[in-house]
Amino acid sequence: MRNLFQIVSGLCYLSSQQIVHRDLAARNCLVRGETVAETRRDRDAVLDMSALSKLPAICYATVQISDFGMSRRLYGQMDYYRMQNHALLPVRWLPPEAINESKFSTSSDIWALGVTIWEVFSYGEVPFAELNNFEVVSCAVAGVRPPRPKSCPLGIYELMQRCWAVHPDDRIRPEEVLLDPCLTTSLNEFIGAFPT
């Protein structure tokens, strides 16, 4: 949950800077892990090695959104970017308006966030892996969404569904995702499990 919280925080920042990523996916989220022992060693150089060896090896991870090659800044009053050329696009992460009209916005990044969350809970599976790209496009336009992963709590899947609303204006905003009770409750439980 902490990892998802960091991805959503990154998306909030991009939105605040009027940047549309256009390629948000698990493959573009970098993870750096360290254990509690490493963290405390960095923070407190006077900690002796005997105390260090008794600390639990709990892993902390820092997640950052990467690969800004397709990103675009929105200027002025524009709340979307319309792609002019026919570049290769990651159709399994694209909403209907990006597929049909080449229209990208924070709302299209939110759609991709929903797919990214799905990837996390499906342990890295590719969405609609059994379908070709043309079939995936047909599914997106027809309202077919990836099924709930077995390990995914119902509240998180409902959050994904809010990311996948057909109309961009009906999708949840990045700040709302950050404050969603299913994400914040799980994060607080996660944080509470660690020693202070």
Short mmCIF file of C-alpha atoms in Angstrom, two decimals:
data_model
loop_
_atom_site.label_atom_id
_atom_site.label_comp_id
_atom_site.label_asym_id
_atom_site.label_seq_id
_atom_site.Cartn_x
_atom_site.Cartn_y
_atom_site.Cartn_z
CA MET A 1 0.00 0.00 0.00
CA ARG A 2 2.85 2.36 0.77
CA ASN A 3 4.14 1.79 -2.77
CA LEU A 4 0.76 2.70 -4.26
CA PHE A 5 0.61 5.77 -2.04
CA GLN A 6 3.98 6.90 -3.44
CA ILE A 7 2.85 6.34 -7.05
CA VAL A 8 -0.33 8.35 -6.41
CA SER A 9 1.71 11.09 -4.70
CA GLY A 10 3.91 11.27 -7.80
CA LEU A 11 0.86 11.52 -10.02
CA CYS A 12 -0.52 14.33 -7.82
CA TYR A 13 2.75 16.19 -8.26
CA LEU A 14 2.69 15.76 -12.06
CA SER A 15 -0.90 16.98 -12.15
CA SER A 16 0.00 20.04 -10.04
CA GLN A 17 2.73 20.85 -12.57
CA GLN A 18 0.30 20.36 -15.50
CA ILE A 19 2.26 17.39 -16.82
CA VAL A 20 0.55 14.44 -18.47
CA HIS A 21 2.72 11.31 -18.27
CA ARG A 22 0.90 9.29 -20.99
CA ASP A 23 2.76 6.06 -20.14
CA LEU A 24 2.08 5.35 -16.47
CA ALA A 25 2.47 1.61 -15.85
CA ALA A 26 4.19 -0.66 -13.36
CA ARG A 27 7.11 -1.00 -15.79
CA ASN A 28 7.70 2.76 -15.41
CA CYS A 29 7.75 2.82 -11.61
CA LEU A 30 11.23 2.44 -10.17
CA VAL A 31 11.53 0.71 -6.79
CA ARG A 32 14.48 1.16 -4.44
CA GLY A 33 14.43 -1.09 -1.39
CA GLU A 34 16.34 -1.07 1.87
CA THR A 35 15.93 -2.77 5.22
CA VAL A 36 15.27 -1.10 8.55
CA ALA A 37 18.86 -1.90 9.51
CA GLU A 38 20.21 -0.06 6.46
CA THR A 39 17.91 2.88 7.11
CA ARG A 40 18.98 3.18 10.74
CA ARG A 41 22.65 2.77 9.81
CA ASP A 42 22.34 5.71 7.44
CA ARG A 43 20.46 7.80 9.98
CA ASP A 44 22.41 6.97 13.11
CA ALA A 45 26.13 6.30 12.63
CA VAL A 46 26.68 5.66 16.37
CA LEU A 47 24.52 2.52 16.38
CA ASP A 48 26.85 -0.38 17.16
CA MET A 49 26.94 -3.55 15.06
CA SER A 50 25.57 -5.82 17.84
CA ALA A 51 22.43 -3.71 18.10
CA LEU A 52 22.22 -3.53 14.33
CA SER A 53 22.19 -7.33 13.99
CA LYS A 54 19.16 -7.59 16.31
CA LEU A 55 16.99 -5.28 14.23
CA PRO A 56 14.33 -6.92 12.07
CA ALA A 57 15.13 -6.99 8.37
CA ILE A 58 11.94 -5.25 7.30
CA CYS A 59 12.12 -3.87 3.80
CA TYR A 60 11.20 -0.29 3.02
CA ALA A 61 10.75 0.69 -0.58
CA THR A 62 10.81 4.03 -2.31
CA VAL A 63 8.85 4.16 -5.55
CA GLN A 64 9.27 6.84 -8.21
CA ILE A 65 7.50 7.34 -11.50
CA SER A 66 9.99 7.26 -14.38
CA ASP A 67 10.22 7.32 -18.20
CA PHE A 68 8.96 10.75 -19.14
CA GLY A 69 9.65 10.22 -22.85
CA MET A 70 5.97 10.45 -23.76
CA SER A 71 5.03 13.11 -21.19
CA ARG A 72 3.73 16.53 -22.19
CA ARG A 73 3.16 19.77 -20.32
CA LEU A 74 -0.26 21.37 -20.63
CA TYR A 75 -0.11 25.10 -21.31
CA GLY A 76 -2.56 27.89 -20.58
CA GLN A 77 -6.15 26.83 -20.01
CA MET A 78 -5.75 23.54 -21.85
CA ASP A 79 -6.62 20.55 -19.69
CA TYR A 80 -5.64 17.97 -22.29
CA TYR A 81 -3.02 17.26 -24.95
CA ARG A 82 -4.06 16.02 -28.39
CA MET A 83 -1.43 13.88 -30.06
CA GLN A 84 -0.84 14.89 -33.68
CA ASN A 85 1.25 11.99 -34.96
CA HIS A 86 0.61 8.26 -34.92
CA ALA A 87 3.20 7.05 -32.41
CA LEU A 88 3.16 3.60 -30.86
CA LEU A 89 1.06 3.69 -27.70
CA PRO A 90 0.57 1.34 -24.73
CA VAL A 91 -3.07 0.48 -25.56
CA ARG A 92 -3.59 -1.77 -22.52
CA TRP A 93 -3.18 1.30 -20.28
CA LEU A 94 -5.17 3.78 -22.41
CA PRO A 95 -8.70 5.08 -21.86
CA PRO A 96 -11.26 5.31 -24.69
CA GLU A 97 -10.65 9.04 -25.37
CA ALA A 98 -6.93 8.45 -25.88
CA ILE A 99 -7.63 5.52 -28.18
CA ASN A 100 -10.41 7.20 -30.19
CA GLU A 101 -9.40 10.87 -30.17
CA SER A 102 -5.67 10.84 -29.23
CA LYS A 103 -6.69 13.00 -26.26
CA PHE A 104 -4.51 12.84 -23.12
CA SER A 105 -5.09 14.52 -19.76
CA THR A 106 -4.68 13.95 -16.05
CA SER A 107 -7.82 11.83 -16.40
CA SER A 108 -6.08 9.54 -18.90
CA ASP A 109 -3.21 9.20 -16.42
CA ILE A 110 -5.79 8.27 -13.76
CA TRP A 111 -7.07 5.50 -16.04
CA ALA A 112 -3.50 4.23 -16.38
CA LEU A 113 -3.13 4.45 -12.58
CA GLY A 114 -6.09 2.07 -12.25
CA VAL A 115 -4.37 -0.38 -14.59
CA THR A 116 -1.09 0.06 -12.68
CA ILE A 117 -2.84 -0.75 -9.39
CA TRP A 118 -4.33 -3.80 -11.12
CA GLU A 119 -0.81 -4.85 -12.17
CA VAL A 120 0.41 -4.58 -8.57
CA PHE A 121 -2.39 -6.78 -7.21
CA SER A 122 -2.08 -9.29 -10.05
CA TYR A 123 1.66 -9.65 -9.33
CA GLY A 124 2.81 -8.10 -12.59
CA GLU A 125 0.42 -9.77 -15.02
CA VAL A 126 -0.21 -7.94 -18.28
CA PRO A 127 -3.79 -6.68 -18.51
CA PHE A 128 -5.83 -8.75 -20.99
CA ALA A 129 -2.73 -10.83 -21.77
CA GLU A 130 -4.79 -13.30 -23.79
CA LEU A 131 -6.03 -10.58 -26.19
CA ASN A 132 -4.26 -8.84 -29.06
CA ASN A 133 -4.10 -5.03 -29.16
CA PHE A 134 -7.14 -4.69 -31.45
CA GLU A 135 -9.22 -6.81 -29.07
CA VAL A 136 -7.99 -4.75 -26.09
CA VAL A 137 -9.11 -1.55 -27.83
CA SER A 138 -12.54 -3.08 -28.50
CA CYS A 139 -12.82 -4.09 -24.83
CA ALA A 140 -11.89 -0.61 -23.56
CA VAL A 141 -14.41 1.08 -25.85
CA ALA A 142 -17.11 -1.50 -24.97
CA GLY A 143 -16.63 -0.94 -21.22
CA VAL A 144 -14.91 -4.24 -20.43
CA ARG A 145 -12.42 -3.84 -17.58
CA PRO A 146 -9.78 -6.18 -16.14
CA PRO A 147 -11.25 -8.58 -13.55
CA ARG A 148 -10.56 -8.19 -9.85
CA PRO A 149 -7.27 -9.92 -8.96
CA LYS A 150 -7.62 -12.66 -6.33
CA SER A 151 -5.33 -10.85 -3.87
CA CYS A 152 -7.09 -7.49 -4.29
CA PRO A 153 -9.32 -6.15 -1.49
CA LEU A 154 -12.79 -5.14 -2.69
CA GLY A 155 -12.24 -1.49 -1.68
CA ILE A 156 -9.11 -1.25 -3.83
CA TYR A 157 -10.91 -2.81 -6.81
CA GLU A 158 -13.72 -0.28 -6.37
CA LEU A 159 -11.05 2.44 -6.44
CA MET A 160 -9.75 0.98 -9.72
CA GLN A 161 -13.30 1.09 -11.11
CA ARG A 162 -13.46 4.81 -10.25
CA CYS A 163 -10.23 5.27 -12.23
CA TRP A 164 -11.84 3.50 -15.21
CA ALA A 165 -15.01 5.60 -15.57
CA VAL A 166 -15.85 5.90 -19.27
CA HIS A 167 -16.10 9.70 -19.28
CA PRO A 168 -12.89 11.50 -18.20
CA ASP A 169 -14.82 14.00 -16.03
CA ASP A 170 -16.33 11.11 -14.06
CA ARG A 171 -12.94 9.70 -13.05
CA ILE A 172 -11.55 10.23 -9.59
CA ARG A 173 -8.97 13.04 -9.28
CA PRO A 174 -5.38 12.25 -8.14
CA GLU A 175 -5.91 14.08 -4.84
CA GLU A 176 -9.09 12.08 -4.19
CA VAL A 177 -7.21 8.82 -4.77
CA LEU A 178 -4.59 9.94 -2.25
CA LEU A 179 -7.32 10.57 0.34
CA ASP A 180 -9.45 7.51 -0.47
CA PRO A 181 -10.23 5.67 2.80
CA CYS A 182 -9.30 2.24 1.43
CA LEU A 183 -5.81 3.49 0.58
CA THR A 184 -5.25 5.62 3.69
CA THR A 185 -6.61 2.98 6.11
CA SER A 186 -4.41 0.29 4.61
CA LEU A 187 -1.42 2.64 4.66
CA ASN A 188 -1.99 3.54 8.32
CA GLU A 189 -2.25 -0.17 9.23
CA PHE A 190 0.95 -0.84 7.30
CA ILE A 191 2.85 2.01 9.00
CA GLY A 192 1.54 0.98 12.43
CA ALA A 193 3.05 -2.49 12.01
CA PHE A 194 6.62 -1.13 12.00
CA PRO A 195 8.68 -0.42 15.10
CA THR A 196 9.34 3.24 15.83
#
